[in-house]
Amino acid sequence: MSLAGTEIKRAKLRFGLLTGAVSLLVFLVLLLSTLSGALIGALVGALQGLRTDGLVYADFARDNIAASRMEPSVVDAVAAVPGVANAAAVGTFTTAADIAGQQVDVQVFGFEPDGPGSPSGLSDGRLPSAPGEAAVDGGDVAIGDTITLDPAGTDLTVVGLLRGAQFNAIPTMYVDLDTYVEAAAATNPGLPFVPINAVAFAVQPDADVATVASAITSDVPGVKGYTRDDAVALIPGIESITQSFGILVGLTFIIGIVVIGFFFLILTVQKLKPFTLLRAIGTGTGRLAATVAIQITIVVWLASAIALGLTLLAVRGLNTGIPVQLDPQLILTTILAVWIFSLLAGLLSIRRIARIDPASAVGAR
Amino acid sequence: MNDPIDATSPVPDGPGPAPSADAPTRPGALLHVDHVSKVYGSGHTAVTALDDATMAVDQGEFVALLGPSGSGKTTLISIIGGLLSATSGTVRIGDVDVTALSRRELTRFRAERVGFVFQSANLVPFLTARENLLYVATLVKTPKKAAQQRADQLLEELGLADRAKNLPEQLSGGERQRVAIGRALMNDPDLVLVDEPTAALDTALGRQVVQLLRREIKDRGKTGIMVTHDLRMVEYTDRVFEILDGHLTHVEEPSALKH
Ligand SMILES: Nc1ncnc2c1ncn2[C@@H]1O[C@H](COP(=O)(O)OP(=O)(O)OP(=O)(O)O)[C@@H](O)[C@H]1O
Ligand SMILES: [Mg+2]
């Protein structure tokens, strides 16, 4: 007969309320981490997903691809740096677009289909290979739809759908460089030439990306080279957004653990009399400690299952405007962490149980 | 945990009521309490709760431990049952020196060889009457079937068959004490220790519970010690030990107390 299970059965309300409270806290942790992951992904997914070893910006851009402007000839200068295997232009700008009669803001990326700098995360269709074709992440489009860029008037046919490839958390479309240049020129009439924003470069098989990036910085005047990860991390605001979400998730997590730890301590203190009796009639401390650990495990896993259901509903029901997906690994890690730390918090109760003097069960005292 | 045991301490020859002179004359007794003393605290606040107690109880005997409040009754049976360590002296049950056991060994000793009925808070509140009995069987790993049979039989004998599925809070005081008696007998212990089983009961109910206790102990050939300060309960016992201010004396016949 299990003390842990029988007690839960006899105190359904008490354990039900606890499970409810814990499930709300786990839900908050799961939702916050899912949303923050989605938001950060939507902000920087495009750069994270570029098939490239590194990027080059204008040195005045202060690490910001959107502020970077370079002459297209920089591509050849980068390609000539020792260690660089291949280099290609990347252009990007924000503009309005007409998607199924709706005016929306979109981010447009131009890339060279044969070079580094093409997007990853294709979930359906293919990448553009001809002028006027686009692969899109976001904006509720289907393959075969036509999107018109405003005010350029460029028509794009959707040939592929991407996931995790957004930039600035708005619908993002990838087109070949010629289409990009045409649209950018039409958007900014009177420019002598359409500048590129970045150069994507692949390094030779035995070369170190960071070393090559520094070589580019010193060899090519007016530019700065980055590894792709550095370029992502240095996107303005990303660090503080990541940190803020980290604090939110961490605090919710800690509050949840503390609630579980204290709640079980209260339950234990309330049960000191029966626990003392159990010790007196020959129950070892280990068995009582195991009872607490089993109950914590039951509460945490039940609460996690409820929280997971709530998170699924929330992700489906909430209109966040950015693509949100559940990350199974993140969810499993979170739940395991809640469980392990709850067991650690349960040590408070177990310490109290270990201090029980079985002799105090006797007599009327 | 255990205080050092002075096994060579001489038999006291000082004044005071003669200690149970029968102890050495009962070589075959199940329980031997030898010159056991207990001092709570130390220095100024030290309280001598038990002063050089010596007694022996035979297998199958049901004896009373009689004394006023604060005389050391609970202290003595706690030491006998392995709940409390003695300051000096030894307790032997069969061939086990209880005073020499480690904390872990004592826990097992209590589960296997002693049945306790405490004065109050006797039952686990979230277990039914039957589960309170079944639980102690898990402490000694009794097979489930056998445990269930034994629990049902005990409940039947104690007149509790129809209360088996009730939680303690749904039972009367007398019923609760009867469940506790069943719990104490569940693991077939050598020794049944009962601390004031009738304190919370009126006289009639108290008599009923003690009668039942006697019957169960006698039928099973158990050895029982019942603490009480109620003279009327001693008539159900075979022998009476009296304790006053920590000094244990022995009265041969329960009838000797009927003034
Ligand atoms: N843990 C303790 N610390 C200090 N003194 C104690 C402790 N337990 C008992 N005593 C003292 O030891 C003496 C004997 O106590 P004990 O509980 O054995 O008496 P008792 O005969 O069972 O009394 P009652 O009939 O009231 O239950 C008392 O003076 C009591 O105050
Ligand atoms: Mg007492």
XYZ file of C-alpha atoms and ligand atoms in Angstrom:
656
model
C 0.000 0.000 0.000
C 1.430 3.344 -0.970
C 1.148 6.091 1.615
C 1.747 8.732 -1.055
C -1.038 7.646 -3.381
C -3.537 6.854 -0.637
C -3.079 10.235 0.945
C -3.597 12.014 -2.362
C -6.743 9.956 -2.897
C -8.058 11.014 0.512
C -7.141 14.676 0.092
C -8.177 15.263 -3.510
C -9.169 18.887 -2.970
C -5.911 19.833 -1.316
C -3.737 18.140 -3.919
C -6.051 19.279 -6.707
C -5.605 22.905 -5.714
C -1.852 22.456 -5.458
C -1.714 20.771 -8.849
C -3.821 23.592 -10.299
C -1.520 26.251 -8.889
C 1.598 24.441 -10.086
C 0.115 23.869 -13.535
C -0.579 27.595 -13.922
C 3.000 28.388 -13.001
C 4.416 25.747 -15.353
C 2.048 27.056 -18.041
C 3.421 30.558 -17.562
C 6.980 29.297 -17.836
C 6.201 27.265 -20.960
C 4.247 30.061 -22.648
C 6.812 32.719 -21.834
C 9.697 30.646 -23.102
C 7.778 29.575 -26.208
C 6.739 33.141 -27.001
C 10.168 34.577 -26.332
C 11.713 31.905 -28.508
C 9.193 32.695 -31.243
C 9.685 36.433 -30.960
C 13.454 36.236 -31.028
C 13.197 33.766 -33.892
C 10.939 36.153 -35.780
C 13.294 39.054 -35.154
C 16.526 37.362 -36.165
C 15.484 34.092 -37.808
C 16.433 35.417 -41.223
C 20.065 35.972 -40.273
C 20.218 32.822 -38.170
C 18.969 30.806 -41.115
C 21.151 32.241 -43.857
C 23.273 29.561 -45.443
C 26.539 31.344 -44.925
C 29.584 31.183 -42.703
C 29.789 34.903 -42.167
C 28.518 38.330 -43.156
C 30.154 41.615 -44.055
C 28.583 45.028 -43.333
C 29.702 48.587 -43.930
C 31.802 49.625 -40.947
C 29.632 52.683 -40.240
C 26.546 50.468 -39.825
C 27.347 49.707 -36.176
C 26.605 45.986 -36.585
C 23.172 46.656 -38.061
C 22.452 45.093 -41.448
C 19.608 47.550 -42.084
C 21.952 50.524 -41.671
C 24.654 49.015 -43.868
C 25.150 50.314 -47.466
C 27.935 49.091 -49.705
C 28.817 49.248 -53.368
C 28.216 45.903 -55.146
C 31.912 45.804 -56.018
C 32.707 44.956 -52.383
C 31.650 41.382 -53.155
C 34.747 40.867 -55.338
C 37.012 42.482 -52.758
C 35.686 40.104 -50.083
C 36.021 37.107 -52.374
C 39.708 37.991 -52.846
C 40.527 37.804 -49.118
C 42.585 34.700 -48.320
C 40.430 31.965 -46.790
C 37.213 33.091 -48.485
C 35.857 30.407 -50.803
C 32.871 32.216 -52.144
C 31.060 35.509 -51.618
C 27.676 36.864 -52.690
C 25.646 40.029 -52.267
C 22.719 40.231 -49.884
C 20.250 43.087 -50.030
C 17.339 43.802 -47.754
C 14.762 46.505 -47.222
C 11.407 47.027 -45.590
C 8.486 48.006 -47.777
C 4.733 47.776 -48.011
C 3.091 44.924 -49.887
C -0.318 43.893 -51.085
C -1.092 40.354 -49.980
C -4.578 39.162 -51.002
C -5.897 42.727 -50.973
C -4.322 43.552 -47.600
C -1.651 46.216 -47.118
C 1.107 44.887 -44.876
C 4.723 45.660 -44.049
C 7.153 43.103 -45.362
C 10.880 42.529 -45.320
C 12.468 41.699 -48.657
C 15.769 39.829 -48.968
C 17.642 39.577 -52.232
C 20.196 36.782 -52.573
C 22.202 35.081 -55.278
C 20.766 31.590 -55.768
C 24.217 30.165 -56.604
C 26.140 31.821 -53.775
C 26.122 31.852 -50.005
C 23.301 33.815 -48.374
C 20.298 31.751 -49.439
C 17.620 31.107 -46.784
C 17.002 27.845 -44.970
C 13.857 26.481 -43.339
C 11.917 25.536 -46.463
C 8.708 23.852 -45.360
C 6.977 23.621 -48.731
C 7.757 24.287 -52.412
C 11.197 25.481 -53.469
C 13.509 28.459 -53.337
C 13.169 31.097 -56.101
C 15.287 30.414 -59.143
C 13.914 32.907 -61.651
C 13.044 36.615 -61.554
C 9.650 37.349 -60.001
C 9.654 34.297 -57.768
C 9.660 34.446 -53.955
C 9.918 32.146 -50.952
C 7.927 33.563 -48.040
C 7.723 33.205 -44.264
C 4.517 34.633 -42.783
C 1.627 36.663 -44.105
C -0.869 33.844 -44.625
C 0.105 33.038 -48.218
C 0.003 29.836 -50.229
C 2.177 28.600 -53.069
C 0.962 30.169 -56.317
C -0.281 33.392 -54.680
C 0.853 36.722 -56.062
C 2.245 39.447 -53.836
C 2.642 42.998 -55.092
C 5.344 45.181 -53.537
C 4.290 48.806 -52.982
C 5.136 51.316 -54.271
C 7.520 49.459 -56.585
C 4.687 47.585 -58.239
C 6.814 44.453 -58.504
C 4.728 41.289 -58.685
C 6.090 38.239 -56.889
C 4.817 34.694 -57.312
C 5.086 32.531 -54.210
C 7.020 29.356 -55.054
C 8.094 28.297 -51.566
C 7.137 28.622 -47.909
C 9.736 29.059 -45.189
C 9.732 28.613 -41.428
C 11.840 30.489 -38.904
C 13.131 32.844 -41.593
C 11.494 36.118 -40.593
C 13.268 39.379 -39.924
C 11.939 42.176 -37.697
C 8.942 39.918 -36.865
C 7.126 40.750 -40.108
C 6.408 38.617 -43.195
C 9.695 38.130 -44.990
C 10.207 37.291 -48.652
C 13.318 36.017 -50.369
C 13.858 36.861 -54.054
C 16.775 36.599 -56.428
C 19.141 39.530 -56.500
C 17.953 40.897 -59.893
C 14.358 41.057 -58.715
C 15.572 42.663 -55.524
C 17.535 45.330 -57.388
C 14.584 46.094 -59.629
C 12.194 46.467 -56.691
C 14.636 48.499 -54.622
C 15.329 50.853 -57.537
C 11.620 51.359 -58.125
C 11.114 52.028 -54.428
C 13.935 54.589 -54.292
C 13.817 56.410 -57.645
C 16.798 58.603 -58.443
C 19.437 56.451 -56.759
C 22.537 56.213 -58.930
C 22.837 52.537 -58.028
C 21.152 50.092 -55.669
C 23.531 49.462 -52.759
C 23.833 46.052 -51.163
C 23.503 45.672 -47.402
C 25.729 42.716 -46.767
C 28.104 40.264 -48.326
C 27.621 36.641 -47.377
C 30.798 34.598 -47.513
C 31.693 30.950 -47.244
C 35.177 30.044 -46.039
C 37.484 27.413 -47.380
C 37.122 23.987 -45.727
C 40.141 24.325 -43.440
C 39.701 28.012 -42.595
C 38.453 29.431 -39.308
C 35.451 31.714 -39.843
C 36.362 34.198 -37.102
C 39.888 34.529 -38.440
C 38.641 35.067 -41.988
C 36.108 37.639 -40.723
C 38.924 39.620 -39.067
C 40.994 39.338 -42.208
C 38.106 40.820 -44.189
C 37.820 43.674 -41.698
C 41.492 44.538 -42.082
C 41.935 43.789 -45.804
C 38.840 45.423 -47.294
C 38.511 49.154 -46.551
C 35.246 50.435 -45.064
C 33.747 47.078 -44.063
C 33.552 44.794 -41.086
C 33.358 40.990 -41.168
C 31.361 38.872 -38.737
C 30.739 35.211 -38.137
C 27.061 34.506 -38.620
C 26.492 33.910 -34.901
C 28.162 37.200 -34.024
C 26.061 39.001 -36.603
C 22.908 37.558 -35.012
C 23.958 38.319 -31.448
C 24.886 41.895 -32.357
C 21.526 42.782 -33.916
C 20.522 45.924 -32.003
C 18.187 45.184 -29.087
C 18.457 41.414 -29.322
C 20.633 41.108 -26.280
C 18.296 43.118 -24.063
C 15.214 41.331 -25.397
C 16.833 37.960 -24.723
C 17.872 39.056 -21.251
C 14.467 40.498 -20.363
C 12.699 37.329 -21.388
C 15.298 35.295 -19.577
C 14.588 37.222 -16.375
C 10.818 36.776 -16.794
C 11.084 33.058 -17.442
C 13.655 32.583 -14.686
C 11.620 34.466 -12.093
C 8.437 32.554 -12.926
C 10.425 29.352 -12.694
C 11.893 30.249 -9.313
C 8.505 31.338 -7.963
C 7.032 28.030 -9.078
C 9.774 26.037 -7.349
C 9.476 28.078 -4.154
C 5.697 27.595 -4.122
C 6.110 23.835 -4.500
C 8.833 23.656 -1.853
C 6.910 25.682 0.716
C 3.639 23.979 -0.020
C 5.092 20.571 0.657
C 6.826 21.900 3.753
C 3.447 23.128 5.018
C 1.875 19.764 4.214
C 4.713 18.045 6.056
C 4.449 20.247 9.129
C 0.694 19.661 9.192
C 1.380 15.941 9.080
C 4.051 15.827 11.773
C 1.753 13.946 14.161
C 0.957 11.078 11.800
C 4.559 11.074 10.578
C 5.757 10.791 14.181
C 3.320 7.948 14.761
C 4.561 6.231 11.606
C 8.159 6.577 12.805
C 7.198 5.227 16.236
C 5.597 2.083 14.839
C 8.673 1.333 12.799
C 8.666 3.336 9.558
C 12.123 4.405 8.442
C 12.873 8.037 7.626
C 13.718 6.982 4.076
C 10.232 5.673 3.428
C 8.628 8.915 4.624
C 11.053 10.936 2.512
C 10.167 8.771 -0.480
C 6.495 9.503 0.167
C 7.151 13.235 -0.164
C 9.279 12.721 -3.290
C 6.595 10.558 -4.905
C 3.906 13.109 -4.158
C 6.021 15.930 -5.584
C 6.591 13.820 -8.691
C 2.882 13.105 -9.116
C 1.928 16.765 -8.630
C 4.635 18.099 -10.962
C 3.974 15.669 -13.818
C 0.216 16.046 -13.588
C 0.588 19.823 -13.468
C 2.998 19.693 -16.416
C 0.516 17.711 -18.502
C -2.187 20.290 -17.759
C 0.250 23.132 -18.450
C 1.232 21.585 -21.765
C -2.439 21.402 -22.770
C -2.946 25.029 -21.766
C 0.137 26.055 -23.734
C -1.110 24.257 -26.832
C -4.479 25.986 -26.526
C -2.835 29.353 -25.941
C -0.480 29.009 -28.893
C -3.431 28.149 -31.093
C -5.823 30.701 -29.644
C -3.559 33.687 -29.182
C -3.057 35.896 -32.205
C 0.512 37.000 -31.740
C 1.132 38.079 -35.325
C 4.332 36.018 -35.406
C 4.676 32.332 -36.157
C 4.700 30.433 -32.846
C 5.682 26.808 -32.638
C 6.107 24.527 -29.658
C 9.656 23.403 -29.240
C 9.493 19.845 -27.834
C 13.028 19.997 -26.523
C 12.429 23.287 -24.744
C 9.225 21.918 -23.206
C 10.832 18.692 -22.034
C 13.814 20.542 -20.594
C 11.534 22.957 -18.764
C 9.390 20.207 -17.262
C 12.412 18.161 -16.230
C 13.950 21.243 -14.633
C 10.729 21.979 -12.717
C 10.640 18.382 -11.512
C 14.273 18.207 -10.424
C 14.214 21.562 -8.673
C 10.906 20.674 -6.991
C 12.506 17.544 -5.600
C 15.360 19.707 -4.323
C 12.800 22.037 -2.745
C 11.257 18.930 -1.200
C 14.489 18.480 0.755
C 13.118 21.183 3.072
C 10.351 18.762 4.013
C 12.653 15.770 4.173
C 15.005 17.613 6.518
C 12.048 18.255 8.788
C 11.040 14.584 8.623
C 14.560 13.487 9.516
C 14.375 15.576 12.697
C 11.268 13.771 13.944
C 11.783 12.124 17.342
C 9.663 8.959 17.312
C 9.576 9.008 21.120
C 7.303 12.044 21.040
C 4.508 9.851 19.673
C 3.988 8.298 23.088
C 1.862 9.629 25.886
C -0.532 12.490 25.841
C 2.013 15.187 25.227
C 22.304 7.583 20.153
C 22.517 4.994 22.899
C 23.968 5.821 26.217
C 26.822 3.654 27.326
C 25.539 0.661 29.136
C 27.018 -0.312 32.409
C 26.473 -4.018 32.310
C 28.516 -4.566 35.427
C 26.573 -2.204 37.647
C 26.021 -3.904 40.979
C 22.636 -4.735 42.342
C 21.718 -1.744 44.502
C 21.622 -2.379 48.168
C 20.570 1.059 49.273
C 17.356 2.075 50.964
C 14.011 2.588 49.255
C 11.357 0.167 48.176
C 12.975 -3.112 47.309
C 13.392 -3.365 43.548
C 11.697 -6.213 41.850
C 13.469 -8.906 43.683
C 11.882 -11.395 41.383
C 13.856 -10.256 38.350
C 16.771 -12.591 38.866
C 14.386 -15.399 39.779
C 12.742 -15.314 36.412
C 15.517 -16.512 34.180
C 13.097 -17.625 31.483
C 11.282 -14.292 31.259
C 10.773 -12.701 27.832
C 11.451 -9.181 29.014
C 14.284 -8.184 31.323
C 14.629 -4.596 32.486
C 17.900 -4.292 34.378
C 18.737 -1.256 36.503
C 17.376 1.167 33.952
C 17.549 4.870 34.721
C 16.521 7.833 32.618
C 17.571 11.407 33.197
C 16.020 14.070 30.956
C 18.142 17.139 30.329
C 21.309 17.949 32.232
C 22.669 20.243 34.911
C 20.109 22.364 36.745
C 17.197 21.249 34.622
C 17.940 17.534 34.879
C 14.894 15.414 35.722
C 15.328 11.833 36.862
C 12.234 10.250 35.365
C 13.279 6.685 36.056
C 15.555 5.588 38.869
C 17.158 2.143 38.711
C 14.121 0.225 37.480
C 14.370 -3.551 37.361
C 11.594 -5.892 36.262
C 10.974 -9.091 34.361
C 7.858 -10.224 32.520
C 7.186 -13.752 31.346
C 6.069 -14.765 27.928
C 2.261 -14.741 27.854
C 1.876 -12.437 30.849
C -0.314 -9.335 30.821
C 0.926 -6.906 33.443
C -0.110 -3.430 34.560
C 2.154 -0.474 35.190
C 0.357 1.688 37.702
C 1.330 5.113 38.921
C 0.298 8.721 39.236
C 0.868 11.309 36.571
C 4.509 12.132 36.002
C 5.770 9.031 37.775
C 7.672 7.725 34.752
C 5.286 5.172 33.235
C 5.503 6.420 29.672
C 9.249 6.841 30.013
C 9.641 3.206 31.040
C 7.563 1.647 28.281
C 9.168 3.974 25.722
C 12.559 2.599 26.717
C 11.260 -0.981 26.675
C 9.779 -0.467 23.209
C 12.934 1.018 21.733
C 11.528 4.527 21.309
C 13.728 6.169 23.901
C 17.287 5.462 24.966
C 18.028 4.760 28.602
C 20.616 6.801 30.465
C 21.882 3.595 32.031
C 20.842 -0.006 32.402
C 19.783 -2.616 29.870
C 16.576 -3.905 28.368
C 16.478 -7.352 26.839
C 13.623 -8.856 24.888
C 14.264 -12.503 24.191
C 17.884 -12.504 23.081
C 17.932 -8.923 21.833
C 19.630 -6.221 23.869
C 17.356 -3.324 22.942
C 19.617 -0.756 24.561
C 22.474 -1.727 22.230
C 20.619 -1.304 18.942
C 21.416 1.456 16.462
C 18.792 3.979 15.406
C 18.099 2.063 12.213
C 17.952 -1.282 14.018
C 15.543 0.197 16.541
C 13.177 1.261 13.743
C 13.115 -2.305 12.476
C 12.854 -3.718 15.964
C 9.750 -1.609 16.614
C 8.165 -2.702 13.346
C 8.835 -6.391 13.868
C 8.750 -7.126 17.565
C 6.701 -4.471 19.329
C 3.055 -3.476 19.043
C 2.252 -0.043 20.442
C -1.070 1.357 21.523
C -0.558 4.987 22.377
C -2.649 7.214 24.550
C -3.765 9.471 21.724
C -3.205 10.162 18.022
C -2.949 6.464 17.507
C -4.014 6.125 13.896
C -2.892 7.578 10.586
C -5.766 9.982 9.798
C -5.749 9.499 6.016
C -5.859 5.708 6.171
C -9.018 3.718 6.844
C -9.235 1.329 9.794
C -8.276 -1.570 7.563
C -5.478 0.365 5.862
C -4.039 1.326 9.243
C -3.622 -2.390 9.882
C -2.409 -3.222 6.387
C 0.199 -0.487 6.493
C 2.182 -2.001 9.360
C 2.248 -5.303 7.472
C 4.172 -3.531 4.670
C 6.873 -2.615 7.197
C 7.788 -6.281 7.567
C 6.958 -7.189 3.974
C 4.110 -9.531 4.758
C 2.619 -10.936 1.542
C -0.463 -8.956 0.560
C -2.940 -11.828 0.742
C -1.788 -12.943 4.167
C -1.875 -9.366 5.454
C -5.422 -8.858 4.201
C -6.592 -12.067 5.821
C -4.998 -11.174 9.104
C -6.334 -7.616 9.079
C -9.867 -8.809 8.359
C -9.650 -11.436 11.056
C -8.412 -8.926 13.647
C -11.083 -6.404 12.732
C -13.683 -9.132 13.009
C -12.449 -10.171 16.452
C -12.423 -6.579 17.599
C -15.997 -6.105 16.438
C -14.961 -3.682 13.705
C -15.779 -5.662 10.570
C -18.362 -3.115 9.453
C -16.084 -0.151 10.252
C -13.117 -1.390 8.205
C -13.545 1.190 5.457
C -14.021 4.135 7.799
C -11.420 6.812 8.361
C -10.383 7.408 11.984
C -12.339 10.669 12.092
C -15.487 8.670 11.356
C -14.899 6.333 14.314
C -15.787 6.744 17.988
C -13.043 6.944 20.615
C -13.561 3.325 21.640
C -13.543 2.119 18.064
C -10.328 4.007 17.428
C -8.626 2.370 20.412
C -9.802 -1.018 19.161
C -8.329 -0.331 15.726
C -5.092 0.642 17.461
C -5.100 -2.677 19.312
C -5.554 -4.459 16.004
C -2.712 -2.413 14.542
C -0.493 -3.337 17.511
C -1.196 -7.049 16.996
C -0.933 -6.996 13.232
C 2.733 -7.947 12.886
C 2.542 -10.702 15.485
C 4.867 -8.863 17.911
C 6.560 -10.387 20.937
C 5.544 -7.511 23.113
C 2.429 -5.355 23.196
C 2.892 -2.014 24.942
C -0.211 -0.054 25.787
C -0.125 3.470 27.215
C -3.321 4.507 28.997
C -5.699 2.953 26.491
C -8.742 4.101 28.427
C -7.810 7.687 29.205
C -10.203 9.129 26.630
C -12.998 6.657 27.331
C -15.726 6.422 29.975
C -15.507 3.597 32.491
C -17.806 1.124 30.782
C -16.122 1.578 27.418
C -12.736 1.515 29.086
C -13.471 -1.844 30.669
C -14.678 -3.194 27.359
C -11.475 -2.126 25.579
C -9.212 -3.550 28.301
C -11.158 -6.823 28.332
C -10.740 -7.076 24.610
C -7.059 -6.265 24.910
C -6.622 -9.003 27.522
C -8.432 -11.518 25.394
C -6.353 -10.757 22.292
C -3.089 -10.885 24.214
C -3.988 -14.076 26.054
C -5.434 -15.856 23.021
C -2.303 -15.161 21.054
C 0.130 -15.883 23.830
C 1.548 -12.374 23.631
C 3.272 -10.505 26.401
C 1.564 -7.256 27.321
C 2.307 -4.240 29.465
C -0.496 -1.792 30.062
C 0.165 1.621 31.566
C -2.671 3.025 33.618
C -3.381 5.202 36.588
C -6.862 3.713 36.896
C -7.024 1.137 39.699
C -10.196 -0.349 38.277
C -8.390 -1.571 35.178
C -5.769 -3.663 36.957
C -8.193 -6.514 37.704
C -7.792 -7.652 34.105
C -4.036 -8.105 34.484
C -1.899 -10.894 35.916
C 0.535 -8.793 37.906
C 0.923 -5.155 38.792
C 4.032 -3.007 38.899
C 3.700 0.253 40.735
C 5.832 3.258 39.977
C 6.187 6.376 42.054
C 8.541 9.255 41.275
C 10.573 7.027 39.034
C 10.904 4.221 41.585
C 9.518 0.924 40.396
C 8.027 -1.493 42.901
C 6.189 -4.693 42.374
C 2.837 -5.884 43.706
C 2.218 -9.555 43.249
C -1.548 -9.738 42.812
C -3.991 -7.239 41.357
C -6.295 -8.035 44.259
C -3.718 -6.695 46.686
C -4.560 -3.228 45.415
C -8.227 -3.446 46.178
C -8.435 -1.522 49.393
N 11.158 14.926 27.075
C 11.187 15.221 28.376
N 12.021 16.177 28.818
C 12.073 16.477 30.130
N 11.340 15.885 31.076
C 10.494 14.913 30.693
C 10.365 14.535 29.336
N 9.448 13.561 29.236
C 9.025 13.333 30.514
N 9.648 14.147 31.364
C 9.474 14.168 32.835
O 9.743 12.869 33.331
C 8.816 12.518 34.331
C 8.100 11.237 33.945
O 7.321 11.453 32.771
P 6.404 10.369 32.111
O 5.849 10.924 30.885
O 7.169 9.122 32.011
O 5.260 10.232 33.217
P 3.929 9.382 33.171
O 3.978 8.504 34.365
O 3.739 8.746 31.861
O 2.824 10.498 33.407
P 1.331 10.616 32.809
O 0.504 9.654 33.589
O 0.965 12.002 33.093
O 1.403 10.279 31.361
C 7.891 13.697 34.478
O 8.316 14.469 35.580
C 8.053 14.461 33.216
O 7.869 15.830 33.435
Mg 2.330 8.929 30.229
